[in-house]
Every structure is written in C-alpha cells, then in structure tokens.
Amino acid sequence: MPNTVETLGMLQARKIALHAQQVLTRDRSGRAIDATRSAIRALGYVQIDTISVVERAHHHTLWNRNPRYRAAHLDQLQAQGKVFEYWSHAAAYLPIEDYRMCLPHMERIRAGDALWFRADPDIKRQVLERIREEGPLQSKDFGNHGRTGLPMWEWKPAKYALETLFMEGELMVVRRNNFQKIYDLTERVLDTGVDARFPEPQEYADFLIDRFLGANGLGTAAQIGYLRKGMTRRIENRLEEREVAGDLVGLDVAGIRYHAKPDALELLDRPLSRSRVRILSPFDNLVIQRQRIRHLFDFDYQIECYVPKAKRRHGYFCLPVLWDARLVARIDCKADRGTQTLIVRNVVLEPRPLRRGKFCEALKRALSEFAVFNGCGHVQVEQAPDRQIREALQGAVS
C-alpha cells in the first residue's frame, strides 16, 4: 500500500517550491561562472527564447538566481562542454550530464515522430556532408536551393535540414553568432568522456521524476510528464512504486495529489525571504507551467505577445512579480537600448490585499537592479495603478 498522504497548506507548498527553485537565493560564493553552472544544474534546464524586449529569457532566468551572472557565461560553459543545447519542453540549455537522457527524444525523431516541419532527405545529406568536410556552419552559409520569395516566417530548405539533423542528434550547436546557431557534427562536439548510454525506460522515468522534484520541490504526475510524449502513464506507475518503497512521499495540497522527496519537507524549516521582489521572465522555470502556478500561487498568467493587440489585458510582455512568497503583480517592460531607458508600460496588481508601502520600496529596488541588468540608466513610467507605485517606479535608477 502507498504511504499515507500528508496534507500541506498552500503557503507550505509555495515555500517548498520557492526554496527548490532558488529564485530567492542569490548570495552564491565562489566564481560567478561556477554559480551559473550550479544554477543550470539545479534547475535542470534554462529555456532559450528569441524575444528581446528585455534581456532574453535564458539570461533573465539565470540572473535571477545569480546576481553576478554575465551573458558570456553561457558561451563559456558551452565552449567548455559543460552545457549543451537541445530540446526540453522547448529549446534550452541543459547540463552536459543529462545528455544521455535526450537520446530517447532523438530516437523518436529519427523514427519519424512528427516535427512541426519536414526536411528534404537529399538536402539533409548535402548539409551533413558540407559540415563534415568544411567544419562548423550556420544557416546563412547555405543557399535557398532554388527557392525564392520565401515568406518571412518560413525557413529556407537548408535551415529545415539543419534543425532536423539537430533534433535527430546528428548535429550539435557548438556556439552562437549574433544569436544564430552554428552547427557541427555531434561526434566532434561531444566530449568522449560524456556518458552516452541509452537509458532504460525505468531509468528515464526516474530521471524525469528526480529532475523535476529536485528543481521544483513537489509536483504532480502531469507536471513531471509535461510535454513528454507517452511518458505520463509510466511516470504515474513509477511514482506509486517509489511511494510504496518509501523513496517518495504523497502530499495533498488543496485537494490535488502532489509527490515529493522526503527531504523536501525539511525545506519548511528554512527561512524564506519575504522582503525581496523578483521580476521574472515569462519563461522562468518557476512560472512556465501555467496550470501549476494557477493552483499553487492563484496566479492566472498568460504571455500576451502572441495575443492580438486589441485583446491584450495586461501588455505585450508582462513579467510576473514575486514578493512575500506570492505572485502579486505583472509589469510590462521594454528596454530601449538606444536611450538606455527601461520603459514601464503598465503595472497590474493582483486583486488581493497588499502591504503597499513595503511592496513599493521593494519593487523600486528590484526595478533599479533590473534596469541596470538591461543596460539602462533610466526608468520611464507610462502607466501604473496609483500615484504611490508610479512615483516609486519613476524614482528607480536615479
């Protein structure tokens, strides 16, 4: 029989999740680049995103865990073979120790599992041969194979080939140039010391469980199997087996069945900073699963850059605001690099009680830090809910 399910209050569940995510733990000793690598390993992945209204998601997420983070860290770690790019639930930087756990996904792609695009087999062979002969190449090094007048949203044939070979594991991204991927043969990029044994099904399920619970503290079977095709049932079975063995514990959080490692409950004894504000990326690991944060944080969040302008409620690129162990607001920002101004287009508070004075002080400090992180020396406020918040934000980075 499974172990007895323990009941946790919502604040307790949030505390476990926030400690595990390390989003409020920014005092890291040692070299800055080592702290960045530790953050990636703790999170399991960091999502890469192309949107640059403010600093891109991968930089933003890591900066929120490591105040000494620099964009060059990812390039250095990739060059040193300590992180690599591949697909998690989306394009991501992952710890090199997890390379072998990407092999099942690569195998599915090679077996014909559908991508959202299809590459011409002949062009794939030509692309692979050129890279084999010439060394690392990027998309712009290839022609359009006779196709002209392509719509701006459509890749040229060689790009489809490159991405398919990348997803199949034949190519790896060796580095980026102006954010454009440079590809080389996996056999030339992957260090010979990297474990590349194909995982057994149970081993892979255990990996997904352990990675998620280590990074998030607690989770449901659906959350652990998020966008992992065909894995939910296996994960459910394995969670039950491990609870019976005492390796995991069952938790009831407001009627939802969660799972955790036994030592996760020890996080409840650790103090949690409630005074710091964190301005999060929409793709931050803490908030990327929208149903999860709706349940744990009562925060109904949608990124609106993909929503028609007339239907947006909060703004083009609203960033969740964490304070006092709650998600209390969204702030729509744009970094104008030309004028070095962080433009605050809108601030929307959640409809719940808020210690307004304390929050304003903390938000002002956080916005000043965020402006500097974005290379901005000024803050311009276009819209805020009331005078107190507007004046607090306007005075940031004086």
Short mmCIF file of C-alpha atoms in Angstrom, two decimals:
data_model
loop_
_atom_site.label_atom_id
_atom_site.label_comp_id
_atom_site.label_asym_id
_atom_site.label_seq_id
_atom_site.Cartn_x
_atom_site.Cartn_y
_atom_site.Cartn_z
CA MET A 1 0.00 0.00 0.00
CA PRO A 2 1.22 3.55 -0.69
CA ASN A 3 2.45 5.65 2.18
CA THR A 4 -0.06 7.85 3.99
CA VAL A 5 -0.64 11.09 2.13
CA GLU A 6 0.40 14.14 4.13
CA THR A 7 -1.65 17.32 3.93
CA LEU A 8 0.20 20.55 3.21
CA GLY A 9 -1.15 24.07 3.38
CA MET A 10 -0.78 26.25 0.31
CA LEU A 11 1.81 28.50 1.96
CA GLN A 12 3.86 25.45 2.90
CA ALA A 13 3.71 24.14 -0.67
CA ARG A 14 4.81 27.52 -2.02
CA LYS A 15 7.70 27.62 0.43
CA ILE A 16 8.97 24.24 -0.75
CA ALA A 17 8.62 25.27 -4.41
CA LEU A 18 10.40 28.61 -3.93
CA HIS A 19 13.29 27.09 -1.99
CA ALA A 20 13.75 24.39 -4.62
CA GLN A 21 13.67 26.95 -7.44
CA GLN A 22 16.34 29.05 -5.69
CA VAL A 23 14.73 32.18 -7.05
CA LEU A 24 15.15 33.97 -3.72
CA THR A 25 18.65 32.58 -3.08
CA ARG A 26 21.03 34.99 -4.75
CA ASP A 27 24.01 35.00 -2.41
CA ARG A 28 26.35 32.48 -4.04
CA SER A 29 30.01 32.15 -3.15
CA GLY A 30 32.87 31.15 -5.44
CA ARG A 31 33.40 32.11 -9.06
CA ALA A 32 30.47 33.73 -10.82
CA ILE A 33 30.57 31.31 -13.74
CA ASP A 34 30.51 28.34 -11.36
CA ALA A 35 27.41 29.81 -9.72
CA THR A 36 25.80 30.00 -13.16
CA ARG A 37 26.61 26.37 -13.87
CA SER A 38 25.25 25.37 -10.45
CA ALA A 39 22.01 27.21 -11.19
CA ILE A 40 21.59 25.38 -14.51
CA ARG A 41 22.22 22.04 -12.84
CA ALA A 42 19.76 22.84 -10.05
CA LEU A 43 17.04 23.92 -12.48
CA GLY A 44 17.68 21.07 -14.93
CA TYR A 45 17.28 23.34 -17.95
CA VAL A 46 17.04 27.00 -18.86
CA GLN A 47 14.69 27.89 -21.70
CA ILE A 48 16.12 29.81 -24.66
CA ASP A 49 13.89 32.43 -26.22
CA THR A 50 14.34 34.84 -29.10
CA ILE A 51 12.22 37.71 -27.76
CA SER A 52 14.46 40.59 -26.69
CA VAL A 53 12.02 43.27 -25.48
CA VAL A 54 14.02 42.93 -22.27
CA GLU A 55 17.02 40.64 -21.78
CA ARG A 56 16.31 37.25 -23.31
CA ALA A 57 14.71 34.60 -21.12
CA HIS A 58 17.83 32.45 -20.58
CA HIS A 59 19.84 35.42 -19.34
CA HIS A 60 16.96 36.77 -17.27
CA THR A 61 16.27 33.41 -15.58
CA LEU A 62 19.91 32.87 -14.65
CA TRP A 63 20.40 36.44 -13.41
CA ASN A 64 17.51 35.91 -11.01
CA ARG A 65 19.49 33.02 -9.45
CA ASN A 66 22.95 34.54 -9.69
CA PRO A 67 23.36 38.33 -9.30
CA ARG A 68 26.89 38.10 -10.78
CA TYR A 69 25.63 36.42 -13.93
CA ARG A 70 27.05 37.59 -17.27
CA ALA A 71 25.76 36.69 -20.72
CA ALA A 72 29.23 35.40 -21.64
CA HIS A 73 28.86 32.61 -19.06
CA LEU A 74 26.66 30.51 -21.33
CA ASP A 75 29.09 30.85 -24.23
CA GLN A 76 31.97 29.84 -21.97
CA LEU A 77 30.16 26.88 -20.45
CA GLN A 78 29.08 25.69 -23.90
CA ALA A 79 32.63 26.02 -25.23
CA GLN A 80 33.92 24.06 -22.22
CA GLY A 81 31.41 21.28 -22.86
CA LYS A 82 29.63 21.79 -19.54
CA VAL A 83 26.26 22.72 -21.02
CA PHE A 84 24.65 21.95 -24.36
CA GLU A 85 21.62 22.99 -26.34
CA TYR A 86 18.74 20.68 -27.02
CA TRP A 87 15.00 20.36 -26.55
CA SER A 88 13.49 20.11 -23.08
CA HIS A 89 9.85 21.17 -23.35
CA ALA A 90 11.30 23.89 -25.58
CA ALA A 91 14.75 24.92 -26.80
CA ALA A 92 17.01 25.01 -23.77
CA TYR A 93 20.48 24.95 -22.26
CA LEU A 94 20.96 21.74 -20.29
CA PRO A 95 23.73 20.31 -18.08
CA ILE A 96 26.00 18.05 -20.12
CA GLU A 97 25.46 15.31 -17.51
CA ASP A 98 21.92 14.99 -18.85
CA TYR A 99 22.92 14.41 -22.47
CA ARG A 100 22.06 10.72 -22.46
CA MET A 101 18.56 11.49 -21.25
CA CYS A 102 17.92 13.32 -24.51
CA LEU A 103 18.62 10.16 -26.52
CA PRO A 104 15.04 8.81 -26.29
CA HIS A 105 13.72 12.03 -27.83
CA MET A 106 16.35 11.91 -30.58
CA GLU A 107 15.40 8.31 -31.32
CA ARG A 108 11.71 9.23 -31.64
CA ILE A 109 12.57 11.99 -34.11
CA ARG A 110 14.72 9.64 -36.19
CA ALA A 111 11.87 7.12 -36.18
CA GLY A 112 9.56 9.69 -37.74
CA ASP A 113 7.93 11.34 -34.75
CA ALA A 114 6.44 14.49 -36.24
CA LEU A 115 8.23 17.81 -36.01
CA TRP A 116 6.31 20.92 -36.99
CA PHE A 117 8.38 20.98 -40.18
CA ARG A 118 9.75 18.47 -42.69
CA ALA A 119 13.21 18.46 -44.28
CA ASP A 120 14.07 17.18 -47.73
CA PRO A 121 16.18 13.98 -47.31
CA ASP A 122 18.53 14.95 -50.16
CA ILE A 123 19.15 18.38 -48.68
CA LYS A 124 19.79 16.79 -45.29
CA ARG A 125 22.50 14.64 -46.85
CA GLN A 126 24.06 17.61 -48.63
CA VAL A 127 24.05 19.73 -45.47
CA LEU A 128 25.59 16.97 -43.39
CA GLU A 129 28.30 16.34 -45.97
CA ARG A 130 29.26 20.01 -46.16
CA ILE A 131 29.62 20.25 -42.40
CA ARG A 132 31.62 17.03 -42.36
CA GLU A 133 34.01 18.47 -44.96
CA GLU A 134 34.10 22.17 -44.02
CA GLY A 135 33.55 22.18 -40.26
CA PRO A 136 31.02 24.23 -38.26
CA LEU A 137 28.46 26.12 -40.36
CA GLN A 138 25.32 28.14 -39.80
CA SER A 139 22.16 28.62 -41.82
CA LYS A 140 23.44 31.66 -43.71
CA ASP A 141 26.28 29.53 -45.14
CA PHE A 142 23.73 27.66 -47.24
CA GLY A 143 21.70 28.83 -50.20
CA ASN A 144 17.95 28.54 -50.71
CA HIS A 145 18.23 25.50 -53.01
CA GLY A 146 16.41 27.33 -55.76
CA ARG A 147 13.56 28.68 -53.65
CA THR A 148 12.92 32.42 -53.83
CA GLY A 149 10.41 34.81 -52.34
CA LEU A 150 10.05 32.87 -49.08
CA PRO A 151 7.67 34.44 -46.51
CA MET A 152 9.49 35.97 -43.54
CA TRP A 153 8.15 33.26 -41.21
CA GLU A 154 9.31 30.37 -43.38
CA TRP A 155 12.80 28.89 -43.16
CA LYS A 156 14.83 28.07 -46.23
CA PRO A 157 15.25 24.33 -47.04
CA ALA A 158 18.76 24.13 -45.55
CA LYS A 159 17.51 25.53 -42.23
CA TYR A 160 14.86 22.78 -42.04
CA ALA A 161 17.61 20.26 -42.72
CA LEU A 162 19.91 21.71 -40.06
CA GLU A 163 17.19 21.72 -37.42
CA THR A 164 16.10 18.18 -38.25
CA LEU A 165 19.67 16.90 -38.01
CA PHE A 166 20.00 18.76 -34.72
CA MET A 167 16.81 17.23 -33.33
CA GLU A 168 17.90 13.77 -34.52
CA GLY A 169 21.20 14.14 -32.70
CA GLU A 170 23.45 14.14 -35.77
CA LEU A 171 24.44 17.77 -35.17
CA MET A 172 25.00 19.86 -32.06
CA VAL A 173 25.14 23.60 -31.59
CA VAL A 174 28.77 24.42 -30.98
CA ARG A 175 28.18 28.14 -30.36
CA ARG A 176 26.04 31.09 -31.48
CA ASN A 177 26.92 34.15 -33.53
CA ASN A 178 24.53 37.07 -33.03
CA PHE A 179 22.13 34.51 -31.60
CA GLN A 180 22.32 32.38 -34.78
CA LYS A 181 23.17 28.72 -34.22
CA ILE A 182 26.45 27.32 -35.52
CA TYR A 183 26.26 23.56 -36.03
CA ASP A 184 28.90 20.84 -36.09
CA LEU A 185 28.90 17.05 -36.06
CA THR A 186 27.96 15.61 -32.69
CA GLU A 187 30.97 13.30 -32.86
CA ARG A 188 33.25 16.35 -32.99
CA VAL A 189 31.44 18.37 -30.32
CA LEU A 190 30.59 15.81 -27.66
CA ASP A 191 33.49 15.07 -25.35
CA THR A 192 34.47 11.41 -25.29
CA GLY A 193 34.03 11.39 -21.51
CA VAL A 194 30.31 12.19 -21.71
CA ASP A 195 28.08 9.25 -20.85
CA ALA A 196 26.06 8.46 -24.00
CA ARG A 197 24.48 5.16 -22.99
CA PHE A 198 20.82 4.88 -23.96
CA PRO A 199 18.70 4.87 -20.76
CA GLU A 200 16.33 2.05 -19.89
CA PRO A 201 12.63 3.05 -19.70
CA GLN A 202 12.50 2.91 -15.89
CA GLU A 203 15.77 4.81 -15.61
CA TYR A 204 14.40 7.52 -17.90
CA ALA A 205 11.17 7.80 -15.88
CA ASP A 206 13.20 8.04 -12.65
CA PHE A 207 15.34 10.75 -14.21
CA LEU A 208 12.29 12.84 -15.14
CA ILE A 209 10.86 12.42 -11.66
CA ASP A 210 14.09 13.21 -9.84
CA ARG A 211 14.97 16.16 -12.05
CA PHE A 212 11.55 17.74 -11.65
CA LEU A 213 11.25 17.19 -7.91
CA GLY A 214 14.81 18.37 -7.34
CA ALA A 215 14.15 21.60 -9.22
CA ASN A 216 10.56 22.22 -8.09
CA GLY A 217 10.26 20.59 -4.68
CA LEU A 218 6.91 18.96 -5.35
CA GLY A 219 4.91 18.02 -8.42
CA THR A 220 2.05 16.05 -9.91
CA ALA A 221 2.43 13.25 -12.44
CA ALA A 222 1.08 15.57 -15.15
CA GLN A 223 3.59 18.29 -14.26
CA ILE A 224 6.50 15.86 -14.26
CA GLY A 225 5.43 14.49 -17.64
CA TYR A 226 4.75 17.94 -19.10
CA LEU A 227 5.16 17.70 -22.90
CA ARG A 228 6.96 14.35 -22.55
CA LYS A 229 5.10 12.33 -25.14
CA GLY A 230 3.99 8.89 -24.00
CA MET A 231 5.53 9.19 -20.52
CA THR A 232 2.62 10.15 -18.24
CA ARG A 233 1.40 6.62 -17.51
CA ARG A 234 4.92 5.31 -16.90
CA ILE A 235 5.60 8.25 -14.58
CA GLU A 236 2.37 7.63 -12.68
CA ASN A 237 3.25 3.96 -12.18
CA ARG A 238 6.77 4.77 -11.10
CA LEU A 239 5.61 7.40 -8.63
CA GLU A 240 3.33 4.84 -6.99
CA GLU A 241 6.11 2.24 -6.85
CA ARG A 242 8.53 4.69 -5.27
CA GLU A 243 5.99 5.85 -2.71
CA VAL A 244 5.38 2.24 -1.68
CA ALA A 245 9.16 1.81 -1.31
CA GLY A 246 9.34 4.95 0.83
CA ASP A 247 11.53 6.75 -1.68
CA LEU A 248 8.87 9.42 -2.25
CA VAL A 249 6.02 10.87 -0.21
CA GLY A 250 2.49 11.74 -1.26
CA LEU A 251 1.16 15.21 -0.49
CA ASP A 252 -2.33 16.65 -0.59
CA VAL A 253 -2.32 20.35 -1.44
CA ALA A 254 -5.84 21.80 -1.56
CA GLY A 255 -7.22 18.55 -2.91
CA ILE A 256 -4.52 17.97 -5.55
CA ARG A 257 -2.17 14.97 -5.21
CA TYR A 258 1.47 16.00 -5.30
CA HIS A 259 4.65 13.98 -4.84
CA ALA A 260 7.96 14.93 -3.25
CA LYS A 261 11.19 13.50 -1.94
CA PRO A 262 11.12 13.05 1.85
CA ASP A 263 13.85 15.64 2.40
CA ALA A 264 11.75 18.29 0.61
CA LEU A 265 9.74 18.64 3.81
CA GLU A 266 12.92 19.79 5.56
CA LEU A 267 12.73 22.95 3.44
CA LEU A 268 9.80 24.02 5.60
CA ASP A 269 12.26 24.60 8.46
CA ARG A 270 14.38 27.02 6.41
CA PRO A 271 13.56 30.74 6.47
CA LEU A 272 12.29 32.21 3.21
CA SER A 273 12.94 35.81 2.23
CA ARG A 274 9.64 37.65 2.00
CA SER A 275 11.02 41.15 1.55
CA ARG A 276 12.70 40.79 -1.85
CA VAL A 277 10.89 41.40 -5.10
CA ARG A 278 11.82 39.29 -8.10
CA ILE A 279 10.79 40.40 -11.58
CA LEU A 280 10.55 37.14 -13.51
CA SER A 281 10.78 36.20 -17.14
CA PRO A 282 7.57 34.80 -18.67
CA PHE A 283 9.69 31.70 -19.41
CA ASP A 284 11.20 31.40 -15.93
CA ASN A 285 11.18 27.83 -14.63
CA LEU A 286 9.01 28.87 -11.68
CA VAL A 287 6.12 30.04 -13.87
CA ILE A 288 6.46 28.12 -17.13
CA GLN A 289 3.70 25.62 -16.27
CA ARG A 290 0.69 27.93 -16.13
CA GLN A 291 -1.75 25.46 -14.52
CA ARG A 292 0.78 24.74 -11.79
CA ILE A 293 1.15 28.39 -10.79
CA ARG A 294 -2.60 28.89 -11.07
CA HIS A 295 -3.05 26.22 -8.40
CA LEU A 296 -0.06 26.91 -6.15
CA PHE A 297 0.01 30.71 -6.43
CA ASP A 298 -3.56 31.56 -7.50
CA PHE A 299 -2.00 33.42 -10.44
CA ASP A 300 -3.74 33.18 -13.81
CA TYR A 301 -0.98 34.09 -16.23
CA GLN A 302 -0.72 34.30 -19.99
CA ILE A 303 2.02 35.91 -22.03
CA GLU A 304 0.27 38.29 -24.40
CA CYS A 305 2.88 38.95 -27.10
CA TYR A 306 1.10 36.27 -29.16
CA VAL A 307 -2.33 37.77 -28.49
CA PRO A 308 -3.78 40.38 -30.90
CA LYS A 309 -3.19 43.86 -29.52
CA ALA A 310 -6.89 44.63 -29.15
CA LYS A 311 -7.35 41.56 -26.93
CA ARG A 312 -4.44 42.16 -24.57
CA ARG A 313 -5.39 42.87 -20.96
CA HIS A 314 -2.02 43.49 -19.36
CA GLY A 315 0.52 44.28 -22.07
CA TYR A 316 2.78 42.85 -24.75
CA PHE A 317 5.44 41.31 -22.48
CA CYS A 318 4.18 41.35 -18.91
CA LEU A 319 6.63 39.98 -16.36
CA PRO A 320 5.34 38.21 -13.23
CA VAL A 321 6.34 39.89 -9.96
CA LEU A 322 7.16 37.71 -6.94
CA TRP A 323 7.00 39.17 -3.44
CA ASP A 324 6.18 37.86 0.02
CA ALA A 325 6.05 34.28 -1.33
CA ARG A 326 3.24 35.30 -3.71
CA LEU A 327 2.90 36.39 -7.31
CA VAL A 328 1.39 39.81 -6.68
CA ALA A 329 1.66 41.78 -9.93
CA ARG A 330 2.66 41.94 -13.59
CA ILE A 331 4.86 44.63 -15.03
CA ASP A 332 5.04 45.29 -18.78
CA CYS A 333 8.54 46.49 -19.64
CA LYS A 334 10.60 47.37 -22.67
CA ALA A 335 14.34 48.11 -22.65
CA ASP A 336 15.09 50.94 -25.09
CA ARG A 337 18.80 50.28 -25.61
CA GLY A 338 19.28 53.40 -27.74
CA THR A 339 18.30 55.75 -24.93
CA GLN A 340 19.27 53.36 -22.14
CA THR A 341 15.77 53.68 -20.74
CA LEU A 342 13.67 50.95 -19.20
CA ILE A 343 10.11 51.81 -20.16
CA VAL A 344 7.40 50.63 -17.78
CA ARG A 345 4.33 50.49 -19.97
CA ASN A 346 1.98 49.13 -17.35
CA VAL A 347 1.77 47.71 -13.84
CA VAL A 348 -1.15 45.48 -12.90
CA LEU A 349 -1.65 44.40 -9.29
CA GLU A 350 -3.46 41.22 -8.34
CA PRO A 351 -6.83 41.81 -6.65
CA ARG A 352 -5.74 40.86 -3.15
CA PRO A 353 -4.53 42.67 -0.01
CA LEU A 354 -1.03 44.14 -0.30
CA ARG A 355 1.20 46.00 2.12
CA ARG A 356 1.52 48.81 -0.37
CA GLY A 357 4.34 50.79 1.29
CA LYS A 358 6.65 47.81 1.83
CA PHE A 359 5.90 46.49 -1.64
CA CYS A 360 6.70 49.86 -3.28
CA GLU A 361 10.07 50.03 -1.55
CA ALA A 362 10.98 46.50 -2.58
CA LEU A 363 9.71 46.98 -6.15
CA LYS A 364 11.74 50.16 -6.55
CA ARG A 365 14.94 48.35 -5.55
CA ALA A 366 14.16 45.41 -7.81
CA LEU A 367 13.35 47.66 -10.78
CA SER A 368 16.60 49.57 -10.32
CA GLU A 369 18.55 46.30 -10.40
CA PHE A 370 16.52 45.08 -13.38
CA ALA A 371 17.17 48.31 -15.29
CA VAL A 372 20.93 48.00 -14.75
CA PHE A 373 20.79 44.35 -15.80
CA ASN A 374 19.16 45.53 -19.04
CA GLY A 375 21.84 48.15 -19.63
CA CYS A 376 19.51 51.02 -18.71
CA GLY A 377 20.26 54.01 -16.52
CA HIS A 378 16.77 55.49 -16.52
CA VAL A 379 13.22 54.34 -15.88
CA GLN A 380 10.24 55.88 -17.63
CA VAL A 381 6.78 55.03 -16.31
CA GLU A 382 3.90 55.26 -18.76
CA GLN A 383 1.13 53.72 -16.67
CA ALA A 384 0.77 52.50 -13.09
CA PRO A 385 -2.27 51.74 -10.94
CA ASP A 386 -1.87 54.56 -8.47
CA ARG A 387 0.30 57.52 -7.57
CA GLN A 388 2.32 55.75 -4.85
CA ILE A 389 3.52 52.99 -7.16
CA ARG A 390 4.03 55.35 -10.08
CA GLU A 391 6.24 57.66 -8.00
CA ALA A 392 8.19 54.72 -6.56
CA LEU A 393 8.96 53.33 -10.02
CA GLN A 394 9.74 56.69 -11.57
CA GLY A 395 12.41 57.21 -8.93
CA ALA A 396 14.21 53.94 -9.73
CA VAL A 397 17.79 54.21 -11.05
CA SER A 398 18.11 57.90 -10.27
#
